Each structure stands twice: as structure tokens, then as C-alpha cells.
XYZ file of N, CA, C and O in Angstrom:
608
model
N 36.436 44.756 37.383
C 36.435 44.422 35.963
C 37.869 44.137 35.532
O 38.771 44.945 35.771
N 38.100 43.002 34.866
C 39.479 42.679 34.461
C 39.946 43.606 33.353
O 39.154 44.093 32.547
N 41.228 43.851 33.308
C 41.757 44.724 32.249
C 41.609 44.055 30.887
O 41.669 42.836 30.766
N 41.417 44.869 29.890
C 41.301 44.358 28.516
C 42.671 44.017 27.962
O 43.634 44.734 28.172
N 42.691 42.926 27.220
C 43.924 42.516 26.573
C 44.159 43.435 25.380
O 43.217 43.875 24.726
N 45.416 43.727 25.060
C 45.673 44.542 23.871
C 45.229 43.822 22.597
O 45.042 44.440 21.559
N 45.028 42.496 22.680
C 44.581 41.734 21.514
C 43.061 41.567 21.480
O 42.534 40.871 20.635
N 42.357 42.235 22.415
C 40.911 42.029 22.565
C 40.136 42.081 21.261
O 39.351 41.186 20.995
N 40.319 43.067 20.412
C 39.488 43.091 19.203
C 39.753 41.906 18.278
O 38.930 41.575 17.455
N 40.910 41.266 18.428
C 41.291 40.211 17.496
C 41.029 38.800 18.028
O 41.052 37.850 17.274
N 40.777 38.665 19.326
C 40.609 37.328 19.888
C 39.387 36.629 19.303
O 39.371 35.407 19.190
N 38.368 37.361 18.920
C 37.182 36.719 18.349
C 37.473 36.136 16.973
O 36.761 35.251 16.527
N 38.519 36.600 16.333
C 38.865 36.069 15.021
C 39.412 34.648 15.106
O 39.397 33.919 14.120
N 39.892 34.235 16.268
C 40.557 32.951 16.397
C 39.722 31.901 17.118
O 40.233 30.870 17.475
N 38.457 32.161 17.314
C 37.587 31.166 17.925
C 37.372 30.026 16.944
O 37.293 30.228 15.740
N 37.228 28.842 17.495
C 36.963 27.674 16.648
C 35.552 27.766 16.090
O 34.607 28.022 16.830
N 35.402 27.548 14.791
C 34.052 27.573 14.221
C 33.275 26.335 14.667
O 33.852 25.323 15.052
N 31.974 26.431 14.596
C 31.132 25.280 14.917
C 31.415 24.180 13.902
O 31.689 24.457 12.738
N 31.360 22.930 14.330
C 31.645 21.842 13.390
C 30.595 21.787 12.282
O 29.413 22.010 12.515
N 31.040 21.518 11.069
C 30.122 21.445 9.931
C 29.413 20.106 9.872
O 28.310 20.008 9.357
N 30.064 19.060 10.386
C 29.515 17.712 10.335
C 29.414 17.160 11.742
O 30.261 17.457 12.589
N 28.416 16.343 12.001
C 28.241 15.828 13.362
C 29.343 14.837 13.748
O 29.865 14.118 12.898
N 29.666 14.804 15.048
C 30.634 13.820 15.536
C 30.024 12.413 15.442
O 28.812 12.269 15.259
N 30.836 11.372 15.583
C 30.344 10.002 15.406
C 29.111 9.646 16.248
O 28.199 8.992 15.759
N 29.059 10.085 17.492
C 27.915 9.751 18.349
C 26.627 10.391 17.810
O 25.587 9.754 17.759
N 26.719 11.638 17.382
C 25.554 12.312 16.823
C 25.186 11.710 15.479
O 24.010 11.524 15.160
N 26.187 11.372 14.675
C 25.925 10.728 13.384
C 25.208 9.397 13.588
O 24.298 9.044 12.852
N 25.588 8.664 14.639
C 24.915 7.396 14.940
C 23.446 7.644 15.276
O 22.568 6.875 14.862
N 23.153 8.723 15.995
C 21.762 9.046 16.327
C 20.991 9.429 15.059
O 19.833 9.040 14.889
N 21.621 10.184 14.162
C 20.972 10.536 12.894
C 20.661 9.263 12.113
O 19.549 9.095 11.595
N 21.620 8.353 12.043
C 21.397 7.093 11.325
C 20.257 6.304 11.962
O 19.449 5.692 11.269
N 20.190 6.339 13.291
C 19.111 5.652 13.997
C 17.758 6.282 13.664
O 16.781 5.584 13.412
N 17.705 7.611 13.655
C 16.457 8.303 13.300
C 16.046 7.967 11.872
O 14.869 7.714 11.597
N 17.011 7.968 10.953
C 16.695 7.651 9.561
C 16.200 6.216 9.424
O 15.310 5.934 8.621
N 16.756 5.309 10.209
C 16.295 3.916 10.180
C 14.873 3.810 10.720
O 14.084 2.984 10.260
N 14.542 4.670 11.690
C 13.199 4.646 12.269
C 12.166 5.280 11.357
O 10.988 4.930 11.417
N 12.592 6.254 10.552
C 11.650 6.895 9.641
C 11.338 5.892 8.545
O 12.200 5.513 7.762
N 10.116 5.463 8.545
C 9.703 4.509 7.529
C 9.662 5.208 6.178
O 9.462 6.412 6.102
N 9.834 4.418 5.143
C 9.636 4.985 3.820
C 8.202 5.497 3.753
O 7.291 4.899 4.324
N 8.013 6.614 3.085
C 6.673 7.157 2.877
C 6.157 6.601 1.555
O 6.843 6.684 0.537
N 4.960 6.028 1.588
C 4.417 5.367 0.404
C 3.360 6.229 -0.283
O 2.737 7.078 0.341
N 3.186 5.960 -1.585
C 2.287 6.752 -2.416
C 1.309 5.852 -3.159
O 1.597 4.680 -3.426
N 0.183 6.436 -3.509
C -0.794 5.742 -4.344
C -0.296 5.719 -5.781
O 0.576 6.518 -6.168
N -0.870 4.841 -6.569
C -0.503 4.704 -7.974
C -0.678 6.027 -8.709
O -1.703 6.698 -8.568
N 0.346 6.412 -9.456
C 0.319 7.602 -10.305
C 0.091 8.893 -9.526
O -0.455 9.857 -10.054
N 0.491 8.931 -8.261
C 0.291 10.109 -7.416
C 1.597 10.499 -6.732
O 2.440 9.659 -6.431
N 1.694 11.794 -6.436
C 2.843 12.320 -5.689
C 2.376 13.053 -4.437
O 3.136 13.787 -3.825
N 1.131 12.836 -4.048
C 0.567 13.466 -2.861
C 0.832 12.579 -1.649
O 0.598 11.370 -1.707
N 1.315 13.186 -0.568
C 1.588 12.424 0.645
C 0.280 11.928 1.266
O -0.620 12.722 1.535
N 0.190 10.640 1.475
C -0.974 10.032 2.115
C -0.882 10.238 3.625
O 0.193 10.544 4.154
N -1.994 10.070 4.356
C -1.943 10.216 5.818
C -0.909 9.309 6.489
O -0.223 9.736 7.413
N -0.769 8.056 6.019
C 0.233 7.170 6.618
C 1.646 7.657 6.319
O 2.557 7.528 7.142
N 1.846 8.272 5.157
C 3.161 8.828 4.811
C 3.471 10.037 5.687
O 4.608 10.202 6.152
N 2.468 10.879 5.916
C 2.662 12.046 6.785
C 3.048 11.602 8.194
O 3.937 12.185 8.813
N 2.395 10.564 8.685
C 2.700 10.047 10.017
C 4.136 9.524 10.067
O 4.867 9.777 11.020
N 4.548 8.809 9.028
C 5.912 8.271 8.977
C 6.942 9.398 8.979
O 7.972 9.310 9.648
N 6.660 10.462 8.257
C 7.611 11.574 8.176
C 7.647 12.395 9.462
O 8.696 12.863 9.877
N 6.485 12.587 10.086
C 6.401 13.442 11.263
C 7.069 12.827 12.483
O 7.601 13.548 13.328
N 7.089 11.503 12.562
C 7.514 10.802 13.770
C 8.825 11.339 14.353
O 8.891 11.656 15.529
N 9.860 11.440 13.543
C 11.161 11.858 14.054
C 11.662 13.159 13.433
O 12.808 13.533 13.640
N 10.803 13.852 12.687
C 11.238 15.070 11.996
C 11.691 16.156 12.965
O 12.653 16.877 12.685
N 11.044 16.278 14.115
C 11.407 17.334 15.064
C 12.800 17.116 15.624
O 13.620 18.036 15.642
N 13.097 15.905 16.057
C 14.432 15.643 16.601
C 15.487 15.765 15.510
O 16.566 16.318 15.739
N 15.172 15.281 14.330
C 16.096 15.400 13.208
C 16.378 16.868 12.915
O 17.529 17.263 12.728
N 15.347 17.694 12.903
C 15.507 19.142 12.694
C 16.425 19.740 13.748
O 17.327 20.516 13.428
N 16.206 19.389 15.002
C 16.997 19.960 16.090
C 18.468 19.565 15.986
O 19.346 20.351 16.325
N 18.740 18.369 15.501
C 20.131 17.942 15.321
C 20.755 18.644 14.119
O 21.849 19.197 14.200
N 20.040 18.637 12.992
C 20.608 19.177 11.756
C 20.906 20.669 11.819
O 21.834 21.140 11.175
N 20.146 21.420 12.608
C 20.383 22.866 12.669
C 21.762 23.190 13.233
O 22.304 24.256 12.981
N 22.348 22.234 13.968
C 23.685 22.438 14.532
C 24.812 22.109 13.558
O 25.976 22.379 13.850
N 24.475 21.493 12.418
C 25.485 21.067 11.448
C 25.044 21.485 10.049
O 24.569 20.662 9.255
N 25.197 22.749 9.714
C 24.626 23.286 8.473
C 25.192 22.687 7.184
O 24.549 22.775 6.147
N 26.334 22.042 7.230
C 26.889 21.444 6.019
C 26.425 20.002 5.814
O 26.661 19.416 4.764
N 25.790 19.446 6.815
C 25.325 18.064 6.742
C 24.018 18.005 5.960
O 23.132 18.821 6.164
N 23.906 17.044 5.051
C 22.719 16.968 4.209
C 22.114 15.571 4.212
O 22.802 14.582 4.449
N 20.827 15.549 3.944
C 20.098 14.306 3.716
C 19.653 14.276 2.272
O 19.397 15.322 1.670
N 19.539 13.088 1.724
C 19.009 12.923 0.376
C 17.645 12.272 0.491
O 17.479 11.271 1.188
N 16.673 12.864 -0.182
C 15.325 12.315 -0.260
C 15.229 11.638 -1.619
O 15.301 12.297 -2.654
N 15.113 10.307 -1.607
C 15.071 9.533 -2.844
C 13.621 9.225 -3.217
O 12.867 8.707 -2.400
N 13.251 9.511 -4.460
C 11.925 9.182 -4.958
C 11.973 7.919 -5.804
O 12.873 7.757 -6.620
N 10.997 7.031 -5.582
C 10.948 5.745 -6.289
C 9.547 5.491 -6.832
O 8.558 5.990 -6.288
N 9.481 4.668 -7.872
C 8.215 4.311 -8.516
C 8.155 2.812 -8.744
O 9.171 2.118 -8.679
N 6.944 2.326 -9.086
C 6.843 0.926 -9.487
C 7.222 0.805 -10.956
O 7.562 1.790 -11.606
N 7.176 -0.378 -11.483
C 7.680 -0.652 -12.832
C 6.774 -0.182 -13.956
O 7.175 -0.165 -15.115
N 5.546 0.193 -13.630
C 4.610 0.593 -14.679
C 4.899 2.020 -15.128
O 5.258 2.866 -14.330
N 4.754 2.283 -16.402
C 5.042 3.603 -16.961
C 6.417 3.626 -17.596
O 7.265 2.777 -17.334
N 6.644 4.628 -18.419
C 7.940 4.744 -19.093
C 9.013 5.185 -18.103
O 8.719 5.733 -17.043
N 10.255 4.966 -18.483
C 11.374 5.366 -17.627
C 11.342 6.870 -17.368
O 11.532 7.318 -16.231
N 11.086 7.657 -18.417
C 11.053 9.112 -18.268
C 9.926 9.549 -17.329
O 10.110 10.416 -16.480
N 8.758 8.936 -17.501
C 7.615 9.283 -16.647
C 7.922 8.946 -15.193
O 7.656 9.743 -14.289
N 8.501 7.767 -14.949
C 8.779 7.353 -13.576
C 9.847 8.205 -12.915
O 9.772 8.477 -11.714
N 10.831 8.657 -13.673
C 11.838 9.557 -13.101
C 11.178 10.877 -12.689
O 11.437 11.402 -11.607
N 10.300 11.396 -13.536
C 9.601 12.648 -13.211
C 8.684 12.455 -11.997
O 8.650 13.304 -11.093
N 7.949 11.350 -11.950
C 7.049 11.085 -10.829
C 7.849 10.879 -9.536
O 7.469 11.386 -8.474
N 8.966 10.175 -9.618
C 9.821 9.990 -8.441
C 10.340 11.322 -7.913
O 10.413 11.538 -6.704
N 10.675 12.228 -8.822
C 11.136 13.568 -8.409
C 10.016 14.332 -7.719
O 10.248 15.032 -6.726
N 8.789 14.213 -8.228
C 7.647 14.880 -7.595
C 7.407 14.322 -6.194
O 7.116 15.080 -5.256
N 7.540 13.017 -6.042
C 7.347 12.391 -4.726
C 8.426 12.847 -3.740
O 8.128 13.191 -2.589
N 9.669 12.859 -4.187
C 10.755 13.302 -3.314
C 10.582 14.773 -2.940
O 10.812 15.159 -1.788
N 10.143 15.583 -3.887
C 9.904 17.010 -3.602
C 8.775 17.196 -2.607
O 8.846 18.076 -1.735
N 7.727 16.386 -2.702
C 6.612 16.481 -1.742
C 7.101 16.171 -0.330
O 6.745 16.873 0.628
N 7.938 15.141 -0.195
C 8.481 14.797 1.121
C 9.422 15.889 1.622
O 9.388 16.261 2.798
N 10.249 16.417 0.730
C 11.159 17.497 1.114
C 10.360 18.713 1.593
O 10.678 19.293 2.632
N 9.330 19.081 0.862
C 8.517 20.235 1.253
C 7.897 20.033 2.629
O 7.838 20.966 3.431
N 7.445 18.832 2.919
C 6.894 18.548 4.238
C 7.950 18.747 5.320
O 7.687 19.362 6.354
N 9.153 18.225 5.083
C 10.229 18.353 6.072
C 10.671 19.806 6.241
O 11.009 20.231 7.350
N 10.657 20.575 5.168
C 10.982 22.002 5.258
C 9.933 22.707 6.119
O 10.258 23.536 6.962
N 8.671 22.368 5.922
C 7.613 22.951 6.757
C 7.768 22.553 8.221
O 7.357 23.282 9.117
N 8.381 21.382 8.464
C 8.641 20.929 9.835
C 9.862 21.622 10.438
O 10.191 21.394 11.591
N 10.566 22.434 9.620
C 11.675 23.224 10.137
C 13.058 22.781 9.717
O 14.052 23.363 10.148
N 13.168 21.758 8.897
C 14.484 21.345 8.410
C 14.862 22.259 7.254
O 14.079 22.435 6.317
N 16.038 22.891 7.301
C 16.417 23.824 6.237
C 16.448 23.152 4.859
O 17.005 22.075 4.696
N 15.864 23.812 3.897
C 15.802 23.304 2.526
C 17.186 22.988 1.979
O 17.376 22.007 1.258
N 18.176 23.809 2.327
C 19.534 23.622 1.818
C 20.164 22.322 2.315
O 21.161 21.869 1.760
N 19.595 21.713 3.354
C 20.144 20.476 3.890
C 19.420 19.240 3.351
O 19.694 18.119 3.787
N 18.528 19.426 2.406
C 17.769 18.321 1.835
C 17.950 18.307 0.321
O 17.515 19.224 -0.364
N 18.609 17.289 -0.179
C 18.749 17.108 -1.614
C 17.684 16.119 -2.081
O 17.249 15.254 -1.323
N 17.275 16.256 -3.328
C 16.250 15.398 -3.907
C 16.847 14.664 -5.100
O 17.557 15.257 -5.912
N 16.565 13.360 -5.180
C 16.988 12.564 -6.332
C 15.856 11.594 -6.659
O 15.141 11.146 -5.769
N 15.683 11.322 -7.939
C 14.678 10.355 -8.361
C 15.370 9.175 -9.031
O 16.209 9.356 -9.916
N 14.988 7.987 -8.606
C 15.489 6.770 -9.242
C 14.417 6.110 -10.105
O 14.651 5.043 -10.659
N 13.259 6.753 -10.215
C 12.194 6.170 -11.019
C 11.923 4.751 -10.563
O 11.694 4.503 -9.385
N 11.976 3.797 -11.504
C 11.751 2.395 -11.149
C 13.055 1.586 -11.148
O 13.022 0.365 -11.183
N 14.201 2.259 -11.064
C 15.501 1.593 -11.173
C 15.945 0.848 -9.924
O 16.832 -0.006 -10.007
N 15.390 1.163 -8.752
C 15.831 0.530 -7.504
C 14.633 -0.046 -6.741
O 14.308 0.402 -5.637
N 14.003 -1.075 -7.290
C 12.847 -1.648 -6.595
C 13.265 -2.414 -5.339
O 14.358 -2.979 -5.285
N 12.385 -2.423 -4.345
C 12.615 -3.250 -3.160
C 11.913 -4.592 -3.317
O 12.137 -5.505 -2.536
N 11.064 -4.695 -4.335
C 10.305 -5.902 -4.607
C 10.199 -6.054 -6.126
O 10.005 -5.054 -6.825
N 10.325 -7.280 -6.622
C 10.314 -7.467 -8.073
C 9.157 -8.333 -8.577
O 9.115 -8.685 -9.744
N 8.228 -8.682 -7.701
C 7.056 -9.445 -8.138
C 6.121 -8.512 -8.907
O 6.161 -7.296 -8.737
N 5.282 -9.079 -9.715
C 4.347 -8.280 -10.514
C 2.956 -8.322 -9.876
O 1.995 -8.800 -10.471
N 2.889 -7.811 -8.624
C 1.629 -7.778 -7.880
C 1.413 -6.376 -7.328
O 2.364 -5.596 -7.187
N 0.164 -6.076 -6.979
C -0.137 -4.754 -6.417
C 0.606 -4.524 -5.102
O 1.098 -3.425 -4.858
N 0.708 -5.543 -4.254
C 1.438 -5.388 -2.988
C 2.894 -5.012 -3.234
O 3.450 -4.147 -2.552
N 3.498 -5.652 -4.193
C 4.891 -5.360 -4.528
C 5.017 -3.960 -5.118
O 5.903 -3.198 -4.740
N 4.151 -3.620 -6.047
C 4.208 -2.290 -6.656
C 4.043 -1.210 -5.588
O 4.709 -0.182 -5.624
N 3.147 -1.447 -4.617
C 2.941 -0.473 -3.538
C 4.230 -0.254 -2.758
O 4.558 0.879 -2.406
N 4.975 -1.289 -2.490
C 6.224 -1.159 -1.735
C 7.270 -0.364 -2.509
O 8.175 0.227 -1.912
N 7.166 -0.351 -3.823
C 8.130 0.378 -4.653
C 7.767 1.846 -4.842
O 8.634 2.644 -5.193
N 6.516 2.220 -4.610
C 6.084 3.625 -4.748
C 6.352 4.327 -3.413
O 5.502 4.366 -2.534
N 7.545 4.914 -3.287
C 7.977 5.405 -1.978
C 9.005 6.518 -2.094
O 9.561 6.758 -3.153
N 9.250 7.167 -0.954
C 10.447 7.992 -0.783
C 11.258 7.366 0.342
O 10.710 6.779 1.274
N 12.559 7.492 0.213
C 13.491 6.909 1.173
C 14.522 7.986 1.515
O 14.870 8.805 0.671
N 15.025 7.974 2.749
C 15.948 8.995 3.225
C 17.320 8.404 3.484
O 17.441 7.347 4.084
N 18.343 9.122 3.026
C 19.726 8.671 3.180
C 20.567 9.847 3.669
O 20.447 10.964 3.155
N 21.425 9.582 4.654
C 22.340 10.619 5.152
C 23.532 10.740 4.210
O 24.045 9.744 3.708
N 23.926 11.966 3.974
C 25.089 12.242 3.131
C 26.352 11.793 3.849
O 26.491 11.991 5.047
N 27.243 11.197 3.121
C 28.540 10.825 3.691
C 29.386 12.085 3.848
O 29.393 12.940 2.977
N 30.085 12.205 4.983
C 30.957 13.380 5.130
C 32.107 13.327 4.136
O 32.495 12.238 3.712
N 32.634 14.476 3.741
C 33.738 14.476 2.790
C 34.971 13.811 3.383
O 35.216 13.896 4.581
N 35.722 13.155 2.536
C 36.959 12.530 2.984
C 37.984 13.618 3.284
O 38.083 14.612 2.579
N 38.726 13.408 4.347
C 39.738 14.414 4.737
C 41.031 14.202 4.020
O 41.468 13.243 3.640
């Protein structure tokens, strides 16, 4: 058995902490996973995850969870969106409910709640501006965005 250093009790104080944010290669994989996760879509006036939305969320949630657990300061934003129908206040509230439903699903999949922020844009950021049901459907969604690391 090797002799103990006189500094033994203190050497653990000087260990490097685990990184709070992923390195560039891991960040690239997170961005790739987020690009693969399709937006989850919702029915008109609803915040309940549809079966196709559940499938979209489940696809890469496990790998995303496994990566994020190693970087506790890294966060994702779950954005809630609505179509143009309804008042601005109503759509912001509905978008928040949709984003919360997606966040709750991801938390159940094992992603820590503290790493998921929720924001609602209501009908302010449409992906389609035609006045058709197909277009409105594309706007009723949640979208995922990786948080930018803090500037050094």
C-alpha cells in the first residue's frame, strides 16, 4: 500500500469539476438530435399530445436524456406555438399549455425538469402564413431549441 500524502484530505478539494456545458462535438450531436426531433403537432384548441406527437418526442428522447445528465447547466427551451385563430392572450396561454405538455413528457422520459425551459410564442412565429387548415396545422406545434452557452 503506498504511503499517504500529508495533503491527502485536501487533494479532493482540487479536482476539476465536471463540465457544465457540453464540448463542441457533444453540442453538435445535441443539435443533430434536436434537428431530428420533429415538431410535435396539436389539434385545434387542444394541448394534449397526439400519438404522432408522442412518437416524434420519443424518438431521440432517451439519447438526449443520456447526454444532458452529464451537463446539468445545459438547458433546452420548449417553444409552444399556435395558429392565428383566437386572441393573442388566448394563444399565448394555449402555447404555454402545449409546451408544458411536451416538457412533462420529456421529464417522464428522464430529462431533468430543471434543464427544460418553457416559452410560449402564441401565434407570433408562424411557419406558414396561408389561411388554410393545412397551414394552421403546421403552426399548432412545439419546437425545441438548445440554449446558447454563456459567453466567457
